[in-house]
Amino acid sequence: MHSHIQQLFDIAAKPSRKIIGLMSGTSLDGLDVALCELSGDGLDTNISVLQFMTVDYDADYKQRVKAVFAKREVDLQSVTLLNPWIGLEHGKMINQCLAKWQLTAADVDVIASHGQTIFHCPKRKHNLAEYGNATLQIGDGDHLAVTTGITTISDFRQKHIAAGGEGAPLAVYGDYLLFSSRDENRIMLNIGGIANFTWLPQTLDANAVFSSDIGPGNTMMDAFIQRHYPAQYFDADAKLARAGKVSEPLLGALMQDEFFTLNFPKTTGPEVFNLAYLANAQQQSGTQSLSHADIMATLNCFSAQMIIAAIKQTTAQLDNFVIYASGGGIHNPVLMSQIQHALPEVAIKTTADLGINPDAKEAVLFAVLANECLVGGKQQFSNAREGIPGVTMGKISFAD
């Protein structure tokens, strides 16, 4: 037996495993690093988040990634060079975290790396008959493993697509395994660059679970701030949105994309919802002269209305469910107040109420996927389920 296979066997045989989950989302604000201890698998998974921090990306990192991010036409050499470079940079960031936590590589069993999405391309968007769904995450797992000295599991989304999914949202797997409860129906709402949610019925019936992207969360608001206020990266405390007034004509134009007419599950990304989309909506609605504050107020309302519509559609026949929110959007008070105002009878909590830091949740979920790759296999989902194939995901990179 090769020593690498023996290494995996030994990790899987442990009563618990220490896994670092990584998430770098479409907001491009930083790398979420969550050190988790996991035992069990499937619905018997137990998890403790031992450490968590977000390593902020500097301006140079953001500029390099933005040059190829969510664009159909980019410099191929840049993509080729960035793939290993991001793996190296993420590895250095993990090493910084380990030093801060007074840990060594030997204290960690596995890294679970999401990588950096640079383009998401479902078939219904590209409409090319000879091609299927596709998505691309860069940040090579081999470079990450060698840089840290830790076995790395990465590139989770490709198996999802190969098995018939769209490569997203993958949160449904971890949400189901960690957060299902016989005590209540739950909606796990994540508001990152793109907003998505998972429906978890209290029956724990995997065939009734589903997850879907909703539409823009923070991505358009962040992009607008970054273009017009270079010293800022997002609308802190929704200060600009508070100062503006919602433009109903612009809001109506923003809501016209065909994505919103599709049934769940569905996926999207900044390839669709971006500043060009905003400019087109302004042209259609004749709102090019709006103030920055009014545009931000409208974008904020746009994200809120799409989230509200998705939740109402999902729960039309129910009056007993709880929303558990996570992601950067939970720190936007205007966005969250609109959701609560539209759903006055619904309890809106965060995953902190379930023992998971809401800023760490996505990184934690990739640690769960890595744990399933190592010790799982008793898949709850059927391959017949649209959008949720019952597969084990992740590619393994060894450190030597």
Short mmCIF file of C-alpha atoms in Angstrom, two decimals:
data_model
loop_
_atom_site.label_atom_id
_atom_site.label_comp_id
_atom_site.label_asym_id
_atom_site.label_seq_id
_atom_site.Cartn_x
_atom_site.Cartn_y
_atom_site.Cartn_z
CA MET A 1 0.00 0.00 0.00
CA HIS A 2 1.33 3.44 -0.91
CA SER A 3 2.12 5.59 2.11
CA HIS A 4 -0.38 8.19 0.92
CA ILE A 5 -3.20 5.67 0.95
CA GLN A 6 -2.10 4.55 4.39
CA GLN A 7 -2.17 8.17 5.50
CA LEU A 8 -5.77 8.57 4.36
CA PHE A 9 -6.71 5.30 6.03
CA ASP A 10 -5.17 6.44 9.30
CA ILE A 11 -6.96 9.80 9.17
CA ALA A 12 -10.29 8.13 8.44
CA ALA A 13 -9.78 5.69 11.30
CA LYS A 14 -9.37 8.43 13.89
CA PRO A 15 -12.21 8.99 16.35
CA SER A 16 -12.15 12.65 15.25
CA ARG A 17 -10.42 14.73 12.61
CA LYS A 18 -9.13 18.30 12.62
CA ILE A 19 -10.00 19.89 9.28
CA ILE A 20 -9.38 23.44 8.13
CA GLY A 21 -12.24 24.66 5.95
CA LEU A 22 -11.53 27.49 3.51
CA MET A 23 -13.94 29.78 1.73
CA SER A 24 -13.17 32.62 -0.66
CA GLY A 25 -16.44 33.89 -2.03
CA THR A 26 -17.56 36.21 -4.79
CA SER A 27 -17.25 39.21 -2.47
CA LEU A 28 -13.44 38.90 -2.69
CA ASP A 29 -13.02 40.39 0.77
CA GLY A 30 -10.79 37.73 2.28
CA LEU A 31 -10.12 34.07 3.00
CA ASP A 32 -12.31 32.52 5.70
CA VAL A 33 -10.27 29.97 7.64
CA ALA A 34 -12.13 27.67 10.06
CA LEU A 35 -10.33 25.01 12.08
CA CYS A 36 -12.94 22.37 12.89
CA GLU A 37 -12.93 19.13 14.81
CA LEU A 38 -15.30 16.56 13.31
CA SER A 39 -16.39 13.12 14.34
CA GLY A 40 -18.93 10.76 12.83
CA ASP A 41 -20.39 11.23 9.38
CA GLY A 42 -23.71 11.75 7.65
CA LEU A 43 -26.50 12.79 9.97
CA ASP A 44 -24.31 11.63 12.86
CA THR A 45 -21.70 14.30 12.12
CA ASN A 46 -20.56 16.25 15.17
CA ILE A 47 -18.54 19.41 14.76
CA SER A 48 -16.77 21.98 16.92
CA VAL A 49 -15.25 25.14 15.48
CA LEU A 50 -11.96 25.46 17.35
CA GLN A 51 -10.64 28.58 15.63
CA PHE A 52 -11.85 31.02 13.00
CA MET A 53 -10.50 34.10 11.30
CA THR A 54 -10.82 35.94 8.03
CA VAL A 55 -7.52 36.88 6.43
CA ASP A 56 -8.23 40.07 4.51
CA TYR A 57 -7.03 40.27 0.91
CA ASP A 58 -4.81 43.23 0.16
CA ALA A 59 -5.40 45.56 -2.77
CA ASP A 60 -2.89 43.74 -4.98
CA TYR A 61 -4.61 40.38 -4.47
CA LYS A 62 -8.03 41.85 -5.23
CA GLN A 63 -6.77 43.60 -8.34
CA ARG A 64 -5.23 40.42 -9.75
CA VAL A 65 -8.35 38.35 -9.20
CA LYS A 66 -10.73 41.04 -10.43
CA ALA A 67 -8.82 41.12 -13.72
CA VAL A 68 -10.18 37.64 -14.54
CA PHE A 69 -13.27 37.49 -12.31
CA ALA A 70 -16.71 36.89 -13.86
CA LYS A 71 -15.58 37.93 -17.35
CA ARG A 72 -16.12 35.98 -20.55
CA GLU A 73 -12.96 37.28 -22.15
CA VAL A 74 -9.76 37.34 -20.09
CA ASP A 75 -6.04 36.91 -20.59
CA LEU A 76 -5.42 33.14 -20.59
CA GLN A 77 -1.87 33.58 -19.31
CA SER A 78 -3.24 35.45 -16.27
CA VAL A 79 -5.65 32.62 -15.45
CA THR A 80 -2.88 30.04 -15.88
CA LEU A 81 -0.54 31.95 -13.57
CA LEU A 82 -3.18 32.80 -10.98
CA ASN A 83 -4.22 29.18 -10.48
CA PRO A 84 -1.00 28.15 -8.69
CA TRP A 85 -0.40 31.64 -7.29
CA ILE A 86 -3.69 31.65 -5.37
CA GLY A 87 -2.91 28.17 -4.04
CA LEU A 88 0.42 29.49 -2.76
CA GLU A 89 -1.14 32.64 -1.29
CA HIS A 90 -3.88 30.70 0.48
CA GLY A 91 -1.23 28.33 1.81
CA LYS A 92 0.72 31.26 3.25
CA MET A 93 -2.45 32.59 4.86
CA ILE A 94 -3.10 29.22 6.51
CA ASN A 95 0.46 29.16 7.80
CA GLN A 96 -0.12 32.61 9.32
CA CYS A 97 -3.27 31.35 11.02
CA LEU A 98 -1.51 28.29 12.39
CA ALA A 99 1.28 30.45 13.80
CA LYS A 100 -1.27 32.76 15.43
CA TRP A 101 -3.11 29.78 16.91
CA GLN A 102 0.19 28.25 18.07
CA LEU A 103 -0.35 25.13 16.00
CA THR A 104 1.75 23.26 13.44
CA ALA A 105 0.88 21.39 10.26
CA ALA A 106 1.06 18.15 12.24
CA ASP A 107 -1.90 19.33 14.32
CA VAL A 108 -4.18 19.37 11.26
CA ASP A 109 -5.36 16.31 9.34
CA VAL A 110 -6.76 17.90 6.19
CA ILE A 111 -7.46 21.20 4.48
CA ALA A 112 -10.78 21.58 2.64
CA SER A 113 -10.38 24.29 -0.01
CA HIS A 114 -13.19 25.80 -2.02
CA GLY A 115 -10.80 27.80 -4.19
CA GLN A 116 -11.74 31.05 -5.89
CA THR A 117 -14.63 31.00 -8.33
CA ILE A 118 -13.81 33.09 -11.39
CA PHE A 119 -16.61 31.99 -13.72
CA HIS A 120 -19.90 30.13 -13.28
CA CYS A 121 -21.58 28.96 -16.48
CA PRO A 122 -24.71 26.76 -16.27
CA LYS A 123 -25.99 25.33 -19.55
CA ARG A 124 -29.17 27.40 -19.56
CA LYS A 125 -26.97 30.50 -19.60
CA HIS A 126 -24.48 29.63 -22.35
CA ASN A 127 -27.08 27.75 -24.50
CA LEU A 128 -24.43 25.78 -26.39
CA ALA A 129 -25.91 22.38 -27.20
CA GLU A 130 -22.61 20.48 -27.21
CA TYR A 131 -21.66 21.65 -23.69
CA GLY A 132 -23.16 21.03 -20.28
CA ASN A 133 -22.98 22.93 -16.99
CA ALA A 134 -19.59 24.34 -16.08
CA THR A 135 -17.87 26.32 -13.35
CA LEU A 136 -14.25 27.24 -12.69
CA GLN A 137 -12.51 27.65 -9.35
CA ILE A 138 -8.78 28.42 -9.25
CA GLY A 139 -6.29 28.08 -6.41
CA ASP A 140 -4.51 24.78 -7.07
CA GLY A 141 -4.82 22.19 -4.29
CA ASP A 142 -1.36 20.71 -4.92
CA HIS A 143 0.30 24.06 -4.33
CA LEU A 144 -1.77 24.57 -1.20
CA ALA A 145 -0.81 21.14 0.14
CA VAL A 146 2.91 21.60 -0.55
CA THR A 147 2.95 25.13 0.89
CA THR A 148 1.31 24.07 4.15
CA GLY A 149 2.53 20.50 4.44
CA ILE A 150 -1.10 19.37 4.91
CA THR A 151 -3.12 16.99 2.73
CA THR A 152 -5.68 19.07 0.85
CA ILE A 153 -9.10 18.22 -0.56
CA SER A 154 -10.27 20.72 -3.16
CA ASP A 155 -12.23 21.38 -6.36
CA PHE A 156 -15.48 20.04 -4.91
CA ARG A 157 -17.80 21.50 -7.53
CA GLN A 158 -16.60 19.48 -10.53
CA LYS A 159 -17.96 16.17 -9.22
CA HIS A 160 -21.30 17.84 -8.56
CA ILE A 161 -21.47 18.89 -12.22
CA ALA A 162 -20.22 15.53 -13.48
CA ALA A 163 -23.10 13.88 -11.61
CA GLY A 164 -25.71 16.15 -13.16
CA GLY A 165 -25.76 19.22 -10.90
CA GLU A 166 -24.85 22.81 -11.69
CA GLY A 167 -21.93 22.94 -9.24
CA ALA A 168 -23.88 25.03 -6.74
CA PRO A 169 -25.09 25.62 -4.18
CA LEU A 170 -23.08 22.96 -2.32
CA ALA A 171 -24.29 24.27 1.04
CA VAL A 172 -27.23 21.86 0.90
CA TYR A 173 -25.05 18.89 1.85
CA GLY A 174 -23.54 20.42 4.96
CA ASP A 175 -26.76 22.20 5.87
CA TYR A 176 -28.66 18.93 5.84
CA LEU A 177 -26.05 17.02 7.82
CA LEU A 178 -25.39 19.71 10.44
CA PHE A 179 -28.59 21.68 10.84
CA SER A 180 -31.55 19.36 10.20
CA SER A 181 -33.87 19.16 13.19
CA ARG A 182 -37.00 17.25 14.07
CA ASP A 183 -38.05 20.20 16.23
CA GLU A 184 -38.67 22.74 13.47
CA ASN A 185 -38.69 23.45 9.76
CA ARG A 186 -35.66 25.51 8.88
CA ILE A 187 -34.47 27.79 6.11
CA MET A 188 -30.70 28.22 6.07
CA LEU A 189 -30.30 31.60 4.35
CA ASN A 190 -26.81 32.60 3.26
CA ILE A 191 -26.34 36.15 2.02
CA GLY A 192 -22.92 36.33 0.42
CA GLY A 193 -22.13 37.90 -2.94
CA ILE A 194 -24.97 35.74 -4.22
CA ALA A 195 -27.81 34.85 -1.86
CA ASN A 196 -28.84 31.20 -1.54
CA PHE A 197 -30.90 29.09 0.79
CA THR A 198 -31.51 25.51 1.86
CA TRP A 199 -34.93 24.21 2.87
CA LEU A 200 -34.74 21.69 5.74
CA PRO A 201 -38.10 20.08 6.67
CA GLN A 202 -38.38 18.77 10.20
CA THR A 203 -39.22 15.34 8.77
CA LEU A 204 -35.49 15.01 7.94
CA ASP A 205 -36.62 13.59 4.59
CA ALA A 206 -33.67 14.04 2.23
CA ASN A 207 -36.03 13.86 -0.75
CA ALA A 208 -37.82 16.98 0.46
CA VAL A 209 -34.64 19.00 1.03
CA PHE A 210 -33.57 21.42 -1.67
CA SER A 211 -31.19 24.31 -2.10
CA SER A 212 -31.02 27.10 -4.64
CA ASP A 213 -29.44 30.39 -5.47
CA ILE A 214 -31.84 33.29 -5.06
CA GLY A 215 -30.08 36.12 -6.86
CA PRO A 216 -27.76 38.94 -5.86
CA GLY A 217 -26.91 39.30 -2.21
CA ASN A 218 -24.06 41.76 -1.75
CA THR A 219 -22.35 41.51 -5.12
CA MET A 220 -23.96 44.44 -6.93
CA MET A 221 -23.96 46.69 -3.86
CA ASP A 222 -20.28 45.97 -3.21
CA ALA A 223 -19.32 46.50 -6.84
CA PHE A 224 -21.13 49.86 -6.90
CA ILE A 225 -19.37 51.06 -3.75
CA GLN A 226 -15.97 49.93 -5.03
CA ARG A 227 -16.42 51.78 -8.32
CA HIS A 228 -17.64 55.07 -6.88
CA TYR A 229 -15.96 55.10 -3.45
CA PRO A 230 -12.47 53.62 -3.99
CA ALA A 231 -11.51 53.92 -0.33
CA GLN A 232 -14.43 51.68 0.66
CA TYR A 233 -15.16 48.05 -0.10
CA PHE A 234 -18.80 47.85 0.96
CA ASP A 235 -21.60 50.06 2.28
CA ALA A 236 -20.64 49.87 5.96
CA ASP A 237 -23.70 49.86 8.22
CA ALA A 238 -25.75 50.55 5.05
CA LYS A 239 -24.92 54.23 5.51
CA LEU A 240 -25.37 55.16 1.85
CA ALA A 241 -28.51 53.03 1.42
CA ARG A 242 -30.06 54.71 4.47
CA ALA A 243 -29.49 58.12 2.89
CA GLY A 244 -31.26 57.21 -0.34
CA LYS A 245 -34.75 56.52 -1.60
CA VAL A 246 -35.81 53.43 -3.53
CA SER A 247 -36.53 54.08 -7.20
CA GLU A 248 -39.53 51.98 -8.14
CA PRO A 249 -38.86 52.22 -11.92
CA LEU A 250 -35.28 51.01 -11.46
CA LEU A 251 -36.36 48.31 -9.02
CA GLY A 252 -38.90 47.04 -11.55
CA ALA A 253 -36.28 46.88 -14.29
CA LEU A 254 -33.82 45.04 -12.05
CA MET A 255 -36.43 42.36 -11.39
CA GLN A 256 -36.98 41.53 -15.06
CA ASP A 257 -34.21 38.97 -15.61
CA GLU A 258 -35.40 35.53 -16.76
CA PHE A 259 -33.49 33.96 -13.86
CA PHE A 260 -36.28 34.98 -11.52
CA THR A 261 -38.88 33.06 -13.54
CA LEU A 262 -37.01 29.75 -13.31
CA ASN A 263 -38.05 27.07 -10.85
CA PHE A 264 -35.81 26.03 -7.96
CA PRO A 265 -33.11 24.80 -7.90
CA LYS A 266 -31.11 27.23 -10.02
CA THR A 267 -27.72 28.90 -9.89
CA THR A 268 -26.29 32.25 -10.91
CA GLY A 269 -23.36 34.55 -10.22
CA PRO A 270 -21.72 37.93 -10.80
CA GLU A 271 -21.43 36.95 -14.46
CA VAL A 272 -25.11 37.97 -14.62
CA PHE A 273 -25.68 40.35 -11.72
CA ASN A 274 -23.06 43.05 -12.06
CA LEU A 275 -22.67 46.75 -12.85
CA ALA A 276 -23.42 46.16 -16.54
CA TYR A 277 -26.74 44.62 -15.46
CA LEU A 278 -27.40 47.74 -13.37
CA ALA A 279 -26.52 50.08 -16.24
CA ASN A 280 -28.87 48.21 -18.57
CA ALA A 281 -31.70 48.40 -16.01
CA GLN A 282 -31.10 52.14 -15.60
CA GLN A 283 -31.25 52.64 -19.35
CA GLN A 284 -34.47 50.64 -19.63
CA SER A 285 -36.09 52.58 -16.79
CA GLY A 286 -34.70 56.02 -17.69
CA THR A 287 -33.06 56.38 -14.28
CA GLN A 288 -29.50 57.30 -15.31
CA SER A 289 -29.61 60.52 -13.26
CA LEU A 290 -30.29 58.89 -9.90
CA SER A 291 -28.01 59.82 -7.02
CA HIS A 292 -25.57 57.27 -5.68
CA ALA A 293 -27.61 57.03 -2.49
CA ASP A 294 -30.84 56.30 -4.38
CA ILE A 295 -29.12 53.64 -6.47
CA MET A 296 -27.71 51.97 -3.37
CA ALA A 297 -31.10 52.07 -1.64
CA THR A 298 -32.64 50.45 -4.72
CA LEU A 299 -29.96 47.75 -4.99
CA ASN A 300 -30.44 46.98 -1.31
CA CYS A 301 -34.18 46.67 -1.82
CA PHE A 302 -33.63 44.53 -4.93
CA SER A 303 -31.62 41.97 -2.96
CA ALA A 304 -34.16 41.99 -0.14
CA GLN A 305 -37.18 41.58 -2.42
CA MET A 306 -35.69 38.59 -4.23
CA ILE A 307 -34.87 36.91 -0.91
CA ILE A 308 -38.36 37.60 0.41
CA ALA A 309 -39.99 36.26 -2.76
CA ALA A 310 -37.95 33.05 -2.64
CA ILE A 311 -38.82 32.41 1.00
CA LYS A 312 -42.51 33.10 0.46
CA GLN A 313 -42.59 30.79 -2.57
CA THR A 314 -40.92 28.00 -0.61
CA THR A 315 -43.12 28.32 2.47
CA ALA A 316 -46.45 29.16 0.82
CA GLN A 317 -48.19 26.24 2.54
CA LEU A 318 -46.43 26.61 5.89
CA ASP A 319 -46.65 28.92 8.87
CA ASN A 320 -44.10 27.24 11.12
CA PHE A 321 -40.49 27.68 10.13
CA VAL A 322 -37.40 29.50 11.35
CA ILE A 323 -34.82 31.32 9.25
CA TYR A 324 -31.16 30.96 10.22
CA ALA A 325 -29.07 33.53 8.37
CA SER A 326 -25.34 33.67 7.66
CA GLY A 327 -22.90 35.48 5.39
CA GLY A 328 -21.82 39.09 5.08
CA GLY A 329 -25.34 40.30 4.34
CA ILE A 330 -26.44 39.73 7.92
CA HIS A 331 -24.33 42.77 8.87
CA ASN A 332 -26.39 45.01 6.56
CA PRO A 333 -29.11 46.40 8.85
CA VAL A 334 -31.26 47.84 6.04
CA LEU A 335 -31.27 44.55 4.16
CA MET A 336 -32.13 42.49 7.24
CA SER A 337 -34.83 44.89 8.43
CA GLN A 338 -36.59 44.68 5.06
CA ILE A 339 -36.65 40.89 5.24
CA GLN A 340 -37.97 40.91 8.80
CA HIS A 341 -40.59 43.56 7.98
CA ALA A 342 -41.93 41.43 5.10
CA LEU A 343 -42.02 38.31 7.30
CA PRO A 344 -43.24 39.70 10.63
CA GLU A 345 -44.37 36.35 12.02
CA VAL A 346 -41.15 34.54 11.21
CA ALA A 347 -38.26 34.21 13.62
CA ILE A 348 -35.04 35.30 11.90
CA LYS A 349 -31.97 34.12 13.75
CA THR A 350 -28.38 33.48 12.75
CA THR A 351 -26.39 30.26 12.77
CA ALA A 352 -24.79 31.52 15.99
CA ASP A 353 -28.00 30.26 17.60
CA LEU A 354 -27.01 26.81 16.32
CA GLY A 355 -23.45 27.06 17.57
CA ILE A 356 -21.78 28.11 14.29
CA ASN A 357 -20.36 31.59 13.72
CA PRO A 358 -22.41 32.94 10.78
CA ASP A 359 -19.29 34.42 9.17
CA ALA A 360 -17.58 31.00 9.37
CA LYS A 361 -20.47 28.90 8.13
CA GLU A 362 -19.44 28.40 4.50
CA ALA A 363 -15.87 27.50 5.44
CA VAL A 364 -17.28 25.07 8.00
CA LEU A 365 -19.49 23.43 5.38
CA PHE A 366 -16.48 22.64 3.21
CA ALA A 367 -14.83 21.00 6.20
CA VAL A 368 -17.96 18.83 6.39
CA LEU A 369 -17.65 17.92 2.70
CA ALA A 370 -14.03 16.91 3.26
CA ASN A 371 -15.06 14.79 6.23
CA GLU A 372 -17.62 13.05 4.04
CA CYS A 373 -14.94 12.48 1.40
CA LEU A 374 -12.82 10.73 4.03
CA VAL A 375 -15.30 8.77 6.13
CA GLY A 376 -18.75 9.23 4.61
CA GLY A 377 -20.31 7.32 1.77
CA LYS A 378 -23.78 6.76 3.17
CA GLN A 379 -25.27 9.39 0.91
CA GLN A 380 -28.71 10.65 1.88
CA PHE A 381 -29.50 12.06 -1.55
CA SER A 382 -30.55 10.13 -4.62
CA ASN A 383 -28.87 10.73 -7.95
CA ALA A 384 -32.37 11.12 -9.33
CA ARG A 385 -32.76 14.39 -7.37
CA GLU A 386 -32.46 17.41 -9.63
CA GLY A 387 -29.63 19.62 -8.49
CA ILE A 388 -28.60 17.46 -5.51
CA PRO A 389 -26.76 14.38 -6.77
CA GLY A 390 -25.78 11.86 -4.12
CA VAL A 391 -22.03 11.96 -4.64
CA THR A 392 -18.81 12.27 -2.69
CA MET A 393 -16.92 15.38 -3.75
CA GLY A 394 -13.34 16.59 -3.65
CA LYS A 395 -9.92 15.85 -5.17
CA ILE A 396 -7.06 14.87 -2.90
CA SER A 397 -3.61 16.50 -3.01
CA PHE A 398 -0.79 15.16 -0.86
CA ALA A 399 1.87 17.36 0.69
CA ASP A 400 4.84 15.30 -0.59
#
